[in-house]
CSV table of C-alpha atoms in Angstrom, one decimal:
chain,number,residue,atom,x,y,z
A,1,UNK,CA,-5.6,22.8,94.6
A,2,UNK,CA,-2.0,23.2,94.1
A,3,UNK,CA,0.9,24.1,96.0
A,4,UNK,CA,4.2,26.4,96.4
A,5,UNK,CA,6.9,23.8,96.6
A,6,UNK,CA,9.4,26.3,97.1
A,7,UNK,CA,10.5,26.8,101.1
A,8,UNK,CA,10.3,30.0,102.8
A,9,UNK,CA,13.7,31.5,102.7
A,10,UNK,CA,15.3,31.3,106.1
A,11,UNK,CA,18.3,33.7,106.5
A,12,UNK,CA,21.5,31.8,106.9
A,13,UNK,CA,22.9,33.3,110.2
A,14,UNK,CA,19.7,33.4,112.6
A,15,UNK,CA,20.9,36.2,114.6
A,16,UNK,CA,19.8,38.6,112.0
A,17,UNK,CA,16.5,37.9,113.1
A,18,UNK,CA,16.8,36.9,116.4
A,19,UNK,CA,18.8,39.7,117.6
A,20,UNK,CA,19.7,40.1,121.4
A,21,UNK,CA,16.3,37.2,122.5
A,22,UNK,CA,17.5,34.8,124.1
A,23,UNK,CA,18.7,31.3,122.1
A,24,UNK,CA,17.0,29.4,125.4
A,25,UNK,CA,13.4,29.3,123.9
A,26,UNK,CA,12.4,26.3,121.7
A,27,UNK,CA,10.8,27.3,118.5
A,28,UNK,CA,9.1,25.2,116.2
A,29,UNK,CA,10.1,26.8,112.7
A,30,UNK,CA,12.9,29.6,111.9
A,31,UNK,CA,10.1,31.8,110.6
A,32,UNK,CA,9.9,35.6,111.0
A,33,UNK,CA,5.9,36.6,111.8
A,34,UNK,CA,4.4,40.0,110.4
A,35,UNK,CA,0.3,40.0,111.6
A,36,UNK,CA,-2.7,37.4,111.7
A,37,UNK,CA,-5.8,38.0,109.9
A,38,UNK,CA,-8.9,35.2,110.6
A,39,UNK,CA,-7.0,31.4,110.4
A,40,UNK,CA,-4.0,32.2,108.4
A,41,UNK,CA,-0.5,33.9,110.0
A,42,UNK,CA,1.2,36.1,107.9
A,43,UNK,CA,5.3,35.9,107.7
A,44,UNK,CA,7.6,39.3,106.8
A,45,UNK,CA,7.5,38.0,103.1
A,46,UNK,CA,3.6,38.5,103.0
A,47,UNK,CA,3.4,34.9,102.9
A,48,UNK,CA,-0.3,33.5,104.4
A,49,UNK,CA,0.3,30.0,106.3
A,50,UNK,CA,-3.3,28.1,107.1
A,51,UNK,CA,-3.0,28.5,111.1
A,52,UNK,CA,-3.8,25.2,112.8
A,53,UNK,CA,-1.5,25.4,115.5
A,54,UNK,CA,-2.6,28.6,117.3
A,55,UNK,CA,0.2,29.2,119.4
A,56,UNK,CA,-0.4,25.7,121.0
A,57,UNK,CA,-4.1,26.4,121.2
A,58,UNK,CA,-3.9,29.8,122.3
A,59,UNK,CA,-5.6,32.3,119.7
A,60,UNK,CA,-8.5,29.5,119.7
A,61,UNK,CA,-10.7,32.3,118.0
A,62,UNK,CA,-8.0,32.9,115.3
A,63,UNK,CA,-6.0,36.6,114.8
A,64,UNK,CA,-7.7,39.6,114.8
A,65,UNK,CA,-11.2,38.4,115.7
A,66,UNK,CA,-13.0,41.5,115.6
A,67,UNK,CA,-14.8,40.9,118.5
A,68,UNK,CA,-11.9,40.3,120.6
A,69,UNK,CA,-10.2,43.1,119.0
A,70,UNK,CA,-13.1,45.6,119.4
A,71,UNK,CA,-13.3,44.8,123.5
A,72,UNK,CA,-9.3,45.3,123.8
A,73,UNK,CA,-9.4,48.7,122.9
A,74,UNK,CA,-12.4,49.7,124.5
A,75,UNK,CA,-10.8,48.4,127.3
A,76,UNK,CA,-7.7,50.2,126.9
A,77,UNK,CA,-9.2,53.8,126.9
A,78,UNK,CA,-11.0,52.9,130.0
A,79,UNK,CA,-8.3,50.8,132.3
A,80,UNK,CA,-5.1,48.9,131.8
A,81,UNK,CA,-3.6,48.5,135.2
A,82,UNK,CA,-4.2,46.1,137.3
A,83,UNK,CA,-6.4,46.8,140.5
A,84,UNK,CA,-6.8,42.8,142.2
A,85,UNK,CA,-5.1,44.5,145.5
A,86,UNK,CA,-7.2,47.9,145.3
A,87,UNK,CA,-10.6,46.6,145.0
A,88,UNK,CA,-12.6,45.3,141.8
A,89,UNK,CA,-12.9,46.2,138.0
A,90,UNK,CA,-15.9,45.7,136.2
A,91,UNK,CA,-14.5,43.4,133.6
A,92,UNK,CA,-13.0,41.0,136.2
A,93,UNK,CA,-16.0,40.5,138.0
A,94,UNK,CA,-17.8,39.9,134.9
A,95,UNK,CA,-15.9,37.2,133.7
A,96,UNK,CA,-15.9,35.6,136.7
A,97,UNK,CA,-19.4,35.2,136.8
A,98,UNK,CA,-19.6,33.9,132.9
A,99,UNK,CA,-16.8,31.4,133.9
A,100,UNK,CA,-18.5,29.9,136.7
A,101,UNK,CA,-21.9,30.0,134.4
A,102,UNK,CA,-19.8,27.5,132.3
A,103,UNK,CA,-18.9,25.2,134.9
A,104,UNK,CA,-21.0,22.6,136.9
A,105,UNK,CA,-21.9,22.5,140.6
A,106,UNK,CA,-20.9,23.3,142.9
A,107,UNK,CA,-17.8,25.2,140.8
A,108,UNK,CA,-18.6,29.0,141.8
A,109,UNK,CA,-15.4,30.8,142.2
A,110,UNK,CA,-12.5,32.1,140.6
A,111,UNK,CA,-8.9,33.3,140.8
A,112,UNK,CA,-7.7,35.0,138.2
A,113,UNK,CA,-3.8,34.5,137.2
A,114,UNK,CA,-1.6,34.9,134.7
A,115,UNK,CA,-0.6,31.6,133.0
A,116,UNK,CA,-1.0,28.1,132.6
A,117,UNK,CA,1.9,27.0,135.2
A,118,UNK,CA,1.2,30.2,137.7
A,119,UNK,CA,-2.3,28.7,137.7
A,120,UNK,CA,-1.3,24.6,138.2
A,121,UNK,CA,1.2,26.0,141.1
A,122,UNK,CA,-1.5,27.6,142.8
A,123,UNK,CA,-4.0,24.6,142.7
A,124,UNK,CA,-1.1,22.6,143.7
A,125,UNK,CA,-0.5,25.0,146.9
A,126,UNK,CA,-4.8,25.1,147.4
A,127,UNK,CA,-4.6,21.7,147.8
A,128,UNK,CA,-2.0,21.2,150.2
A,129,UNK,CA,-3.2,23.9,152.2
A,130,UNK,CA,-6.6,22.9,152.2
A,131,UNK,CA,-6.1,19.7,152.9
A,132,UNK,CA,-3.5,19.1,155.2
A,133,UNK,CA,-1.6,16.6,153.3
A,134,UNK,CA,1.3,16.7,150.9
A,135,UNK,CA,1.2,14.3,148.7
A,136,UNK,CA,0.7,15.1,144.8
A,137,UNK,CA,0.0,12.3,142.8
A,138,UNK,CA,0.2,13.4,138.8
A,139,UNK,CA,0.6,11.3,135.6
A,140,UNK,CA,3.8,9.5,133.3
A,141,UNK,CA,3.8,12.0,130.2
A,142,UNK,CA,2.0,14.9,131.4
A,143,UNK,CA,2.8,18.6,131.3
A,144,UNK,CA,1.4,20.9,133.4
A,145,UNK,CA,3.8,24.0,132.6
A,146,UNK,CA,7.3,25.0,133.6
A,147,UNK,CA,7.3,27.2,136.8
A,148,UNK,CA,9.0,25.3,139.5
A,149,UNK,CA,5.9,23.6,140.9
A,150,UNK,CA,4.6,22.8,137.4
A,151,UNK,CA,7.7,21.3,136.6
A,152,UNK,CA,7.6,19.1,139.6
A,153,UNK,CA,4.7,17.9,138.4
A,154,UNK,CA,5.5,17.1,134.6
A,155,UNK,CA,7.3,14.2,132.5
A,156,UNK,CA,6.4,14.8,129.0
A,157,UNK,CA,10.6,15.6,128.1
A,158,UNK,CA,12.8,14.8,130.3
A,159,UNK,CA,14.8,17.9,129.1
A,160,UNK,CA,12.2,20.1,131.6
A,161,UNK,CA,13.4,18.4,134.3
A,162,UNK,CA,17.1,18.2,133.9
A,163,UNK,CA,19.6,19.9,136.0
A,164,UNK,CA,16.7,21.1,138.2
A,165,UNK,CA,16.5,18.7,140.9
A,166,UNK,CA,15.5,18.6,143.8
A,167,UNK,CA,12.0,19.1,142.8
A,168,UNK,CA,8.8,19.7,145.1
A,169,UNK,CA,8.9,16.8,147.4
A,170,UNK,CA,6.2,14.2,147.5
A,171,UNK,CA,5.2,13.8,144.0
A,172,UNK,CA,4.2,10.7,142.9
A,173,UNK,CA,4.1,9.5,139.3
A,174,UNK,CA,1.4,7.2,137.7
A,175,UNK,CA,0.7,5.8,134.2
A,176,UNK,CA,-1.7,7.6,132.1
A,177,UNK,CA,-4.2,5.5,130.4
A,178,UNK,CA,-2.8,6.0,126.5
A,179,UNK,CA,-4.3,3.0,125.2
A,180,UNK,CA,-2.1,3.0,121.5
A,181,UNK,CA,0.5,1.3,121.5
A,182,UNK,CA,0.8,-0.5,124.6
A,183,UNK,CA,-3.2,-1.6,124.7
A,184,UNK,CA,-3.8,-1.9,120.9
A,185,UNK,CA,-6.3,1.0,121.2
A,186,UNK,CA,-8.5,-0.7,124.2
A,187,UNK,CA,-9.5,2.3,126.0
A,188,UNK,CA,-11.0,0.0,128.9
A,189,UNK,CA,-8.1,-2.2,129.5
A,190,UNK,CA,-5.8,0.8,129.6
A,191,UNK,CA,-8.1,2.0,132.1
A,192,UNK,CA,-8.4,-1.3,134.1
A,193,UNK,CA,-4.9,-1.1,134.4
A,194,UNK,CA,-3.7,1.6,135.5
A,195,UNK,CA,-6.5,2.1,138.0
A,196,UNK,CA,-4.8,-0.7,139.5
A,197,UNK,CA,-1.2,0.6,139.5
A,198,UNK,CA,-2.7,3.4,141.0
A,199,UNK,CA,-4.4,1.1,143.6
A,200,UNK,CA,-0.7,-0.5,144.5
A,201,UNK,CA,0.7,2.7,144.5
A,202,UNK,CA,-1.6,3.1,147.4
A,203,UNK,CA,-0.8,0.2,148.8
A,204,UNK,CA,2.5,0.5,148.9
A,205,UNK,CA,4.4,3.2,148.2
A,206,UNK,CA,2.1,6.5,150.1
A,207,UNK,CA,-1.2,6.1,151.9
A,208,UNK,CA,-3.9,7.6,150.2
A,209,UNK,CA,-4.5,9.6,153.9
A,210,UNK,CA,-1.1,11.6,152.5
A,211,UNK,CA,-2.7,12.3,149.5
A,212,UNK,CA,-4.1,16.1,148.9
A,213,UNK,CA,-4.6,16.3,145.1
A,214,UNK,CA,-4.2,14.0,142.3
A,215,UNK,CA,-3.9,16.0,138.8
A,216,UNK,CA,-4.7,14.8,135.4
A,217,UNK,CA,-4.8,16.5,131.6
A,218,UNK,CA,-8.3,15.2,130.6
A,219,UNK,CA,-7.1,14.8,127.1
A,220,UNK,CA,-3.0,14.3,127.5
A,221,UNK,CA,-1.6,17.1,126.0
A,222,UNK,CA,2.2,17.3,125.5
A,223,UNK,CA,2.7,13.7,126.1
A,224,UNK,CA,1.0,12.6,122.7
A,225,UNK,CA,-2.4,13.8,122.5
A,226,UNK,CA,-3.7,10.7,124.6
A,227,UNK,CA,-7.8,11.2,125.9
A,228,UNK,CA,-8.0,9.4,129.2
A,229,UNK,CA,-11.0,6.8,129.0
A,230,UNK,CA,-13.9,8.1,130.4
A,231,UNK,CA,-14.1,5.0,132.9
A,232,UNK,CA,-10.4,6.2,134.2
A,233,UNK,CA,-11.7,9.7,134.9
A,234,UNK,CA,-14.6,7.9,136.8
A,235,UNK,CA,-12.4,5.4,138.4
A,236,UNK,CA,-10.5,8.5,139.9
A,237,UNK,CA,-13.4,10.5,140.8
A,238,UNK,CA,-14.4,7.4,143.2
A,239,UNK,CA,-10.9,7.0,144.7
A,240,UNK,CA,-10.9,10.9,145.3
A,241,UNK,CA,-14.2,10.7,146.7
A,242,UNK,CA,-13.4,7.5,148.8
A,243,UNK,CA,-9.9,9.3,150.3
A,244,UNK,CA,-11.0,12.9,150.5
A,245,UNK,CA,-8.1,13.8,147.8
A,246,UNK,CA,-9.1,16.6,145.8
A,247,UNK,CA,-9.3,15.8,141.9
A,248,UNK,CA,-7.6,18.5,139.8
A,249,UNK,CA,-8.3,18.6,136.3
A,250,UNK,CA,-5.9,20.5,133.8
A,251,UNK,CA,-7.9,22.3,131.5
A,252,UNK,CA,-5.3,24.7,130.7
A,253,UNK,CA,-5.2,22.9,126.8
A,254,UNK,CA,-8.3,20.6,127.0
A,255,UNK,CA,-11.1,23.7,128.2
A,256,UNK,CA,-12.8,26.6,125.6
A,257,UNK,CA,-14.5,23.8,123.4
A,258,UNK,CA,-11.4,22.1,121.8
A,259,UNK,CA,-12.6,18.5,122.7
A,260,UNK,CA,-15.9,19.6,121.7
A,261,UNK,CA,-17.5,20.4,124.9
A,262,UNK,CA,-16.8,23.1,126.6
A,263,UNK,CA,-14.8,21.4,129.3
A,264,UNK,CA,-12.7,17.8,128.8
A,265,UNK,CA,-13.7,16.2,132.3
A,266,UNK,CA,-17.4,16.5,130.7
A,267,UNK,CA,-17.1,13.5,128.2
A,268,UNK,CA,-16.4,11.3,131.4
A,269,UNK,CA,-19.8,13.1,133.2
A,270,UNK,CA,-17.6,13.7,136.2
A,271,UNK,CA,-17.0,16.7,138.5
A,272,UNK,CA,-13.7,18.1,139.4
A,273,UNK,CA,-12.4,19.7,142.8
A,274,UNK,CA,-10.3,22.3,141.0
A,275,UNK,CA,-10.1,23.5,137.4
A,276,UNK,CA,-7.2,25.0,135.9
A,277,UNK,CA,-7.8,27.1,132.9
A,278,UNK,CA,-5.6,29.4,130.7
A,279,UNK,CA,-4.3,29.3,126.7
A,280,UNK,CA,-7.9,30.2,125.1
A,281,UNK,CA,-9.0,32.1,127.7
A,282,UNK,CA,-8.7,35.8,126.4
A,283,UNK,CA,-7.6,34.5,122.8
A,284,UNK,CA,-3.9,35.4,123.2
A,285,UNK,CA,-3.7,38.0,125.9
A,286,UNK,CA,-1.9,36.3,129.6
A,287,UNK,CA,-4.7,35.4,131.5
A,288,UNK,CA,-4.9,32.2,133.3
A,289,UNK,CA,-7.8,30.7,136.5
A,290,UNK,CA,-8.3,28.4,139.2
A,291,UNK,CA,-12.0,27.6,139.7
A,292,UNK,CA,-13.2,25.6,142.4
A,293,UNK,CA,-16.4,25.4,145.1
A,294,UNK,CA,-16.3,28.7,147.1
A,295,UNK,CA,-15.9,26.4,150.4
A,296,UNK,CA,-12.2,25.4,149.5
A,297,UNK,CA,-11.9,28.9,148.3
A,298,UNK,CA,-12.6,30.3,151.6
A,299,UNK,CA,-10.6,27.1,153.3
A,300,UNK,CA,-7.3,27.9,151.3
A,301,UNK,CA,-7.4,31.4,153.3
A,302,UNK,CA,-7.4,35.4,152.7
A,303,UNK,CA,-4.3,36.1,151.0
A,304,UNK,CA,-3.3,32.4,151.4
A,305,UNK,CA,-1.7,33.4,147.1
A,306,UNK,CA,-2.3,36.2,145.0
A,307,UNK,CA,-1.0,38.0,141.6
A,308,UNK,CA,0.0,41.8,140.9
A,309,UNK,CA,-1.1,41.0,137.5
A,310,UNK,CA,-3.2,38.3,137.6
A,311,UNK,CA,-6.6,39.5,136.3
A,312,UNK,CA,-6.0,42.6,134.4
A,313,UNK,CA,-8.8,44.4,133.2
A,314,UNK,CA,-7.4,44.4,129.4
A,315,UNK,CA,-7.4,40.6,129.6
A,316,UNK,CA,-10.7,39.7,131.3
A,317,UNK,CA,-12.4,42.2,129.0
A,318,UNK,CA,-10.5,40.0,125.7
A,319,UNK,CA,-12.2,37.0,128.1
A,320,UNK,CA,-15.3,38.6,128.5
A,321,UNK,CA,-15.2,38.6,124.3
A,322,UNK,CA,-14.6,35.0,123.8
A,323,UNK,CA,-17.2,33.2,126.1
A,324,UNK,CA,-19.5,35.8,123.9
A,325,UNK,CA,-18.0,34.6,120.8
A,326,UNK,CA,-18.6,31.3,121.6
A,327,UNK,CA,-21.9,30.8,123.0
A,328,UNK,CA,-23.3,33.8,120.0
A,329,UNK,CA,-21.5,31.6,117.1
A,330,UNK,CA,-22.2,28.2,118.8
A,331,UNK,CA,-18.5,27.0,119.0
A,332,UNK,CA,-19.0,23.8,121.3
A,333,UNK,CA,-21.0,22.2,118.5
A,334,UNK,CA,-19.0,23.7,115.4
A,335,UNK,CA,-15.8,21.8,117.2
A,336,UNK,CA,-17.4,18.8,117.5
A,337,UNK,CA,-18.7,19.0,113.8
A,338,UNK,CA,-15.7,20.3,112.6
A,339,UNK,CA,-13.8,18.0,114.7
A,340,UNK,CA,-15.3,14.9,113.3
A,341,UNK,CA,-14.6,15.8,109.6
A,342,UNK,CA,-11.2,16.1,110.8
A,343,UNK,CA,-11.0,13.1,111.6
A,344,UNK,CA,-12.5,11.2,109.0
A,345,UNK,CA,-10.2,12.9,106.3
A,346,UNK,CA,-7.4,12.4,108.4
A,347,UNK,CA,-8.3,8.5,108.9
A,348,UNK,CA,-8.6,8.6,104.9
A,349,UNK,CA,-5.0,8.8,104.8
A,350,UNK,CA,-4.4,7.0,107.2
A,351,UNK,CA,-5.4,3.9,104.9
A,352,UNK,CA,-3.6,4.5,102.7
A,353,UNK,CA,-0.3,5.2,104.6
A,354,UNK,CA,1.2,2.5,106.9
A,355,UNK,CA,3.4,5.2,108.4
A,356,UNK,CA,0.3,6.7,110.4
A,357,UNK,CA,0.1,4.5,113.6
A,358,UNK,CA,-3.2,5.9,114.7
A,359,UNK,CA,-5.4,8.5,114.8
A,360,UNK,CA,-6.8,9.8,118.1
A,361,UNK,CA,-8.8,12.5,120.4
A,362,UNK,CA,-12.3,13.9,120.2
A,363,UNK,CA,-13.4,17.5,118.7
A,364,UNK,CA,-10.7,19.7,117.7
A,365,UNK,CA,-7.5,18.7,119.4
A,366,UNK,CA,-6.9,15.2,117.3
A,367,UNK,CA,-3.1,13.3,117.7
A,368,UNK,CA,-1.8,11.3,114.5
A,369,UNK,CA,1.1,9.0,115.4
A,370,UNK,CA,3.4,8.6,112.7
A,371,UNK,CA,5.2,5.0,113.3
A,372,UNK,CA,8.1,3.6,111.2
A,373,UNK,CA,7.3,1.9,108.0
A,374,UNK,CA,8.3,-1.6,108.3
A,375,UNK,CA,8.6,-4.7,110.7
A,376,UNK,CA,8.9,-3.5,114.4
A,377,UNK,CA,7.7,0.1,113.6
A,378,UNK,CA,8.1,2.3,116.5
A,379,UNK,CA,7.9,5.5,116.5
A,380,UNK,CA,9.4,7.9,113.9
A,381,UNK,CA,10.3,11.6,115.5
A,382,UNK,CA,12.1,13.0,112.5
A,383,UNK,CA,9.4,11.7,110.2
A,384,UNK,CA,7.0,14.2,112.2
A,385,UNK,CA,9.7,16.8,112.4
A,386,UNK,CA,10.1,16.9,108.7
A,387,UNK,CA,6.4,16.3,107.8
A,388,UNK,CA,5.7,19.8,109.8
A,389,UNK,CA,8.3,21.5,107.9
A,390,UNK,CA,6.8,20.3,104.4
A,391,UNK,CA,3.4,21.3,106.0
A,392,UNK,CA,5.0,24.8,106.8
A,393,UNK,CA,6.3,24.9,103.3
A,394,UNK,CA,2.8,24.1,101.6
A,395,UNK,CA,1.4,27.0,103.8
A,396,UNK,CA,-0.3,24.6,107.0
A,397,UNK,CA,1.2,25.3,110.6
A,398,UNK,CA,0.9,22.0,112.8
A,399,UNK,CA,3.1,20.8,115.7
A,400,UNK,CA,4.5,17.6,117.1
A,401,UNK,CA,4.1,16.2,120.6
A,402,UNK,CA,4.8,13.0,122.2
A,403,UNK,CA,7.3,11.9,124.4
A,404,UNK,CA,9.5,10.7,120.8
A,405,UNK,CA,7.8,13.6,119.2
A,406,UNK,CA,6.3,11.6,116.6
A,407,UNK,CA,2.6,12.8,117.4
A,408,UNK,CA,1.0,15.4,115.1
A,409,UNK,CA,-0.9,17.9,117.2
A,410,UNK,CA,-4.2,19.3,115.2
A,411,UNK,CA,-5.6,22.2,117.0
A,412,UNK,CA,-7.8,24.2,114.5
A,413,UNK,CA,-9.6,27.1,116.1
A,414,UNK,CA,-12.7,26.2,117.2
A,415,UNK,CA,-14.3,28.5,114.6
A,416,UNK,CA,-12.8,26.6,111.6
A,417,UNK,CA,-14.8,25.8,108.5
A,418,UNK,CA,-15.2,22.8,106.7
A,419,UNK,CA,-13.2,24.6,103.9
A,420,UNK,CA,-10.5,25.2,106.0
A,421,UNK,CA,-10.4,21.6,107.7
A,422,UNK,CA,-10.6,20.3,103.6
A,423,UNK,CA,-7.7,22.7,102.8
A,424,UNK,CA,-5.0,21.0,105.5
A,425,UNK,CA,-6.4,18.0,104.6
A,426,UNK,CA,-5.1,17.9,101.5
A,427,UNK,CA,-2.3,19.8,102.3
A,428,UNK,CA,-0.9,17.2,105.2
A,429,UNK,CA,-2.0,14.5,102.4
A,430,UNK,CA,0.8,16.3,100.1
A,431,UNK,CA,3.2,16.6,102.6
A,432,UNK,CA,3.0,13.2,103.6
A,433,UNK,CA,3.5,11.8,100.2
A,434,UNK,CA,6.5,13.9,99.5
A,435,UNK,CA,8.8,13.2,102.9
């Protein structure tokens, strides 16, 4: 298979295509989009680019599914407004009960919302309400949005934080178990470890008793695409269940089959107080949850939060569409398949180039750390950075992560085929070769 060489051309002064939008918003690449169709995103020059990046995992279904597409309209000639404070809409109900059919007892209730961070505040405020305490413990790289209370909770950049202080008092910081480089890949020492710091955190900087909620990405997303050892999920299951903290698991990136299961906490067979779900949700449209035991549901209060939008019809009925899609195509066991081929073509360059550190993460949402070539290494940011732009000119859409943003973030949709995975394959192969 061969290759345009030739970049997309990229008009010199940006603010013919930016117009009056704000120069605030951080974009990936300088590229003007027309439509979707399947995998591949179209740009104003009719050019098709090989979508593996999803809008960071959003249209996990890829663009115009026509499932998704045929419930949206059908929708919209029925109901678009949203009718949370007036009563119920068939739709929302609905996909509350196929959500909770997902999840594991005793998860039975949900709060609809609108986005990743709306969702991680109002798990943050469940917790303190519910519990009395106000203490948040959360993890060194993680992001959990950037709303004020998600930001309070996040590290990935320090750029999200900056010129923002103070934050939400009485959140604690603890290292996440990333096991390359600082444990040579040994998930169970990472683990060990910082279970520990954790342990003298207790000791001696809050007592556990102050504690309402520890949160954790099951897979650490923005931070570097690090999975958390299943025995550190475990390990903070039994300090949870030992302090009566409640253990809230991110899902926002991790959930809708992308690690190959339907939700990440399952690889560690563990239970979570509070889910947080959005991105894949309703395949693009803002739709975001909490789910948790209807006990701390009816604890945190009537009208203890709520949402004017949160829930609209439109979106749940786009929901409704995906759960379908998944369960009807079988889309938990094509990402682990898929996922797995990934990998293995992914580690095949990897041999053969010493500028890939490691490879890492399970089903469809796999991390390859590009070091620098040569004694010391460390890693290489602007290696990634240009190695997504030759990838963008070859017609294959990944993104970087990492706190250096020298991670390469894979997140196929979880319907891809194994032509597909071949195809960026050999395309991140070329672009590799020619940075």
């Amino acid at each position: 298979m061969t290759h345009d060489l030739a970049p997309s051309a990229v008009p010199a002064d940006l603010s013919t295509v930016a117009g009056h939008l704000t120069p605030i918003l951080g974009r990936y690449f300088e590229r003007s989009w027309s439509h979707g169709d399947g995998h591949r995103l179209y740009d104003t020059a009719g050019r098709p680019y090989l979508d593996f990046a999803n809008g960071i995992a959003v249209t996990a279904l890829g663009h115009h599914h026509p499932r998704v597409t045929a419930a949206i309209h059908a929708q919209v000639d029925r109901l678009i407004g949203p009718t949370g404070a007036m009563g119920y809409a068939e739709p929302v109900v609905r996909l509350a009960d196929m959500l909770a059919a997902t999840l594991p007892d005793p998860i039975d209730s949900v709060m609809f919302l609108n986005s990743g961070s709306e969702a991680i505040d109002g798990a943050l405020k469940l917790a303190r309400r519910v519990t009395g305490r106000p203490g948040i413990v959360a993890f060194r790289g993680g992001f959990h949005g950037r709303t004020f209370g998600a930001m309070s909770v996040t590290t990935s950049a320090l750029n999200y934080r900056t010129g923002y202080e103070p934050l939400l008092p009485s959140v604690y910081f603890a290292p996440y178990p990333a096991a390359y480089p600082e444990f040579d890949g040994d998930d169970e020492r990472a683990s060990a470890a910082c279970l520990a710091i954790l342990g003298s955190l207790f000791e001696t900087v809050i007592a556990p008793s102050m504690v309402g909620s520890i949160l954790i990405e099951p897979v650490r997303g923005e931070g570097g695409y690090n999975p958390a050892p299943a025995s550190f999920l475990q390990g903070l299951r039994r300090v949870c269940d030992e302090h009566g903290i409640l253990l809230i698991a991110d899902e926002v990136q991790t959930g809708y089959a992308r690690t190959g299961r339907m939700w990440g906490f399952e690889h560690a067979g563990i239970v979570p107080d509070v889910v947080v779900i959005a991105k894949a949700i309703a395949n693009g449209l803002p739709l975001s949850a909490i789910a948790t035991p209807r006990a701390l549901m009816d604890r945190w209060g009537k009208s203890a939060h709520g949402s004017t939008y949160g829930g609209n019809p439109v979106a749940c009925a786009a929901g409704i569409a995906v759960l379908e899609t998944i369960e009807a195509e079988a889309l938990v066991e094509n990402a682990a398949v898929r996922g797995a081929e990934l990998r293995t073509g992914l580690a095949r360059i990897a041999a053969e180039d010493s500028r890939i550190g490691d490879v890492r993460g399970p089903g469809l949402m796999i991390g390859v750390e590009l070091v620098k070539d040569g004694p010391g290494g460390g890693p290489d940011g602007p290696l990634a950075k240009a190695a997504i732009a030759r990838a963008a000119d070859l017609g294959l859409l990944v993104l970087t992560c990492g706190s250096s943003g020298n991670v390469i973030r894979w997140i196929p949709p979880i319907d891809v085929t194994a032509a597909e995975i071949g195809e960026a394959v050999e395309i991140f192969g070329e672009a590799l070769r020619t940075v």
